[in-house]
């Protein structure tokens, strides 16, 4: 067979193996290093600090764990959250993340390395991203080979969709969950391939870890049964499947029930029923197989199949009945919202209000995954070509995850790994094809006209190609000789060749210029990908910290701060003050109460504030510098959520103008203008412009010159850019007046003369 | 909002009956305020200090240090560097229209917020003080309309009225002679903090004193059911006001009732007026000598324990104890006080989950205690004592305590009903061990039947 | 589909072939199964019986300590069944990488993990 370039022939196979494994190790460690380094920008540029909202809570919880030990953490009741309801933290969180940090902390301290718990929290996500890269490598290796694995590891290491969730300081469940997800899947594939109960147990253990770490474990809970079911339906039932699935399910389910937050859900809720059903099905099928192995009678077999189907039907009926009787909880609202994107908006605005729960915008697919998203379908198609059990898994994973990622921004994260894997498979197939020195026989190649044309007029210049893909690509310069169409279609034809490369060795690529062109092209894309990935903007506005620091320094330790729930964790973490609601949105009514207070007039809101012992109210206002994520823009959600609980008192249409516009200027409707949120946002805002027309830079509207007045609250603090405004709730007037007239008195306004009260009606 | 009860407690009446006659008899008895001795008297220059010699003399005998100042003088300031300079302020300037810069209605209210007590005199003229009265839910008649009563028949003008002191009123000494009054009445708003000391006689009304021409207006108003009419026993002449912060302000309808003339004026032959003793009672209340209570400490702990816990577990039995003292002006000290019978304790999270009586503990003066079961509900609860009765200091105490669910090791374990499951689990483990033993023990390989069969 | 070739021994017992199918099933099983597998099967039968008893108790008497019921023996059963599948010589072709010894080690490991969780759950 002719070769496009010569290979050194004097190397012993052992040397090749050793070198390649050495290179693999080096490559993997470089990838890990890159994955970690690319996530440390924030720490290097700014400082070691926790970002965002949820991480603040996780950090606070971890501190409790590190300071007071595991049992105290387990029983932790946080009286400062959800004031005055409090929060049973131990039973309402996934403790995996904190436990991981706690273990690391304790190990380091046992080794006499006094590392601050905060640094562990900050650096945990980058650390685990390296592990993710490794587990993706292992997973992809099972799909194709080591080189695809390396590519996948590199992809996931720097995919923006994953980086954004795992930069240093973003100390969130997802940080370790993606590693666990990939590793559990790897163990599952391994268990399925080998039929080993050991790997099944390992799957179960990592599944347990995953359950303890992230609510998204339900993804695994349904992916694996789906895969098993697909295999059974494809007639691929085997004892290996039985062993892998049974050992995973039996141990994994039992283990998952140890997590207090999960409890009996695995046997009680519909989300987990698929796994149970498939488990039952597998038992029946296995039994049938066993019996069939011993009896050959055809009739008997048909009876057997009949009974299997009957049992399955019975099982489904029983499931329905149990759901009906309330033994099994029906699908939760969050689950419905996955099927009907409008559902949440209608029935559970609290879920729909979370920006992460919005349907994904198409550009964000590109932003998060860049060119991987184009390679992704190719990779899936390649999986179809081989269609071993594990490929079925990737296909199902790809389909399911793409759907979910389209429904919810947040689930983009579960899509990222499979995109990386599929893209790596596709890309490595491409490289395989184009780096394979073997050239097809000319006569047979004529069939492939396009490739042949290109190949024909290119002289086969040979030069030593490096072992690594990168080396070969960069050392080569693309030859001009290649025709114009080849450059445009080069990539596509490369893929086409990749599809066909296994089937027939007679197909292939001639010459070196084609190869180098395509490879250069591909590497260029890789390069762009890397550039794209390093384009991470980190813009921290210091107003938040300024304000939280003010709260910490200037208010009593038990001063209750009310804000919209988005800022609850931050206030608890940075300001260390009790909050009414926070990002753990477990109590809709309580959130609706805050929503009602924010969207009602002062007179209505004041008793609510007093009843909840609110001392300070915090609002985020972006109108001055144009920070669009402020409370006025979230305000309609507050109204909607409040309306869900008090439909008689709060009505969304009242907050729009007659024409249905959302306005804050002179045309704003009275309900809007009187609402606490509006008043707190625009209080004294117009004064800032010194008589000129005040403009809200977010809404782009003119703010009325005479701003709102406040009687029941007084401004306590406004940050430099006016982003955070804090108001103090006045106490009841010592003279028993309503605060409005008390305020009028303080300002020296004359009170209207009143007359003695009527004691009795005249008898006529 | 707590409901104010008019009803006085038996015990207080008893105590009062014991103490006040003592004060009355021994006019020189040395009594002190619970908040301080310094008194600023804002006395209008038009009023002669000597006309009030008995009133001021009595105050000084009580141990008060009086400082006199004209309303228009700048010194001494009532508030300096945001600190109130006097414990009590008497504003005897009913006709003064303009004050020095530091005395405004607003600054007087802020004095109250700094726990300074006020005694303010009104007149029929429109002054800054009359406009301030409206802030205290006092509704004054239009300017120039003093209280008039033609009954009982007497030789004084219709505007100088002998008023029968209240009978069932623990704040004023019992068996007082009628009190001479001349000034404006106040209709009372719906404010529970008002404490009327002296009500107008039923036959009296506010009217233009010179011509007595208001009678037409009276008839007219009577036809409208009394709307807009200042008349009758609902009017108050001397009104106390206790703010939420327990500072006290007393509004007096006319300053004449504190003059030596009224003090010595006979109401009937040989019977001196009750003005002097009434003035003493009013100042004693206003300057926080009488009816001053406080909660010294509160304690809470689990039954059979003594120290408070940081948190309680649901369904714990908890004992709450409050120690209450009353100020004794005779001895200038706080004494344990056990005579509150109707105090309540609430255990509140948003709403009271438990509301129970907090009775005095017999045999232990000043101690009030109750034991109750914490509700089956976790959250941040508050022990709330909120005892507000007209005339005496409001007792308020809030203690925040989180109530937590049981710890992981506080649930019942190893239930008897579950023994078959335990047996099942143990037997499974035992069988597993036996099985492993069999497996490892029976290591000599069977002739590989299966393999042989497979090899076909 | 693999693992269907254990039939020949059953065919040899012609005399029983016409009798009751369950009987023939029993015979086929009895003759074609090694002692080891029988040990496993005995274990399985024990687990099934134990499970049935517990299930009946749960339905008839009380399911109050729900967790204790769940901690029952289903897990052990499937693990043992897995072991059976792995060591069954008929399935050799499927489990190329799993020798019987390895299978047993896996089984023991899985069981120990399982029992760990079971007792954790009981307490």
Short mmCIF file of C-alpha atoms in Angstrom, two decimals, chain B residues 413-432 435-436 438-440 442-447 449-451 453-454 456, chain C residues 5 8-9 31 35-36 39-40 43 46-47 54 57-58 62-65 68-69 73 76 83 87 89-90 92 101 104 107-108 111 115 118-119 122-123:
data_model
loop_
_atom_site.label_atom_id
_atom_site.label_comp_id
_atom_site.label_asym_id
_atom_site.label_seq_id
_atom_site.Cartn_x
_atom_site.Cartn_y
_atom_site.Cartn_z
CA UNK B 413 -34.28 4.35 66.70
CA UNK B 414 -34.65 0.63 66.62
CA UNK B 415 -38.40 0.54 66.83
CA UNK B 416 -40.00 -2.61 68.07
CA UNK B 417 -42.40 -2.68 65.14
CA UNK B 418 -39.51 -3.09 62.78
CA UNK B 419 -37.97 -6.16 64.26
CA UNK B 420 -38.90 -8.40 61.31
CA UNK B 421 -36.88 -6.12 59.11
CA UNK B 422 -33.96 -6.17 61.45
CA UNK B 423 -34.23 -9.91 61.58
CA UNK B 424 -34.42 -9.95 57.80
CA UNK B 425 -31.33 -7.83 57.41
CA UNK B 426 -29.38 -9.80 59.96
CA UNK B 427 -30.42 -13.14 58.48
CA UNK B 428 -29.46 -11.88 55.05
CA UNK B 429 -26.05 -10.96 56.32
CA UNK B 430 -25.71 -14.28 58.09
CA UNK B 431 -26.72 -16.12 54.97
CA UNK B 432 -24.20 -14.08 53.04
CA UNK B 435 -22.63 -18.54 51.49
CA UNK B 436 -19.19 -17.04 51.27
CA UNK B 438 -19.47 -22.44 51.44
CA UNK B 439 -18.14 -20.91 48.30
CA UNK B 440 -14.62 -20.60 49.54
CA UNK B 442 -16.12 -25.88 48.46
CA UNK B 443 -13.25 -24.81 46.36
CA UNK B 444 -12.52 -28.19 44.85
CA UNK B 445 -13.81 -27.72 41.41
CA UNK B 446 -16.72 -29.59 40.11
CA UNK B 447 -16.09 -31.42 36.94
CA UNK B 449 -20.08 -29.85 33.27
CA UNK B 450 -21.18 -26.56 31.91
CA UNK B 451 -17.94 -26.04 30.13
CA UNK B 453 -21.61 -28.89 27.48
CA UNK B 454 -20.61 -25.59 26.05
CA UNK B 456 -19.98 -28.79 21.64
CA UNK C 5 -26.71 -22.87 24.17
CA UNK C 8 -28.39 -29.96 24.97
CA UNK C 9 -28.41 -31.67 28.38
CA UNK C 31 -29.01 -31.90 35.60
CA UNK C 35 -23.12 -27.44 42.38
CA UNK C 36 -21.74 -23.95 42.59
CA UNK C 39 -25.33 -23.03 46.02
CA UNK C 40 -26.08 -19.65 44.60
CA UNK C 43 -29.01 -18.57 48.51
CA UNK C 46 -33.57 -18.06 50.76
CA UNK C 47 -33.47 -14.38 49.89
CA UNK C 54 -40.95 -9.12 54.94
CA UNK C 57 -45.36 -8.20 57.08
CA UNK C 58 -45.13 -4.78 55.54
CA UNK C 62 -47.12 -2.18 59.55
CA UNK C 63 -44.84 -0.40 57.23
CA UNK C 64 -44.09 2.21 59.80
CA UNK C 65 -40.33 2.03 59.73
CA UNK C 68 -36.18 -0.64 57.48
CA UNK C 69 -38.40 -2.34 54.96
CA UNK C 73 -32.85 -8.08 50.74
CA UNK C 76 -28.48 -8.90 48.03
CA UNK C 83 -22.73 -13.50 40.49
CA UNK C 87 -19.91 -17.63 37.03
CA UNK C 89 -20.06 -21.19 32.39
CA UNK C 90 -22.75 -20.72 29.80
CA UNK C 92 -18.33 -17.33 29.44
CA UNK C 101 -12.70 -15.51 40.96
CA UNK C 104 -16.70 -13.49 43.35
CA UNK C 107 -19.69 -9.83 44.45
CA UNK C 108 -18.16 -9.76 47.90
CA UNK C 111 -22.28 -7.03 49.08
CA UNK C 115 -24.58 -4.20 53.82
CA UNK C 118 -28.29 -1.36 54.85
CA UNK C 119 -27.09 -1.11 58.41
CA UNK C 122 -31.50 0.59 59.73
CA UNK C 123 -30.00 2.68 62.47
#
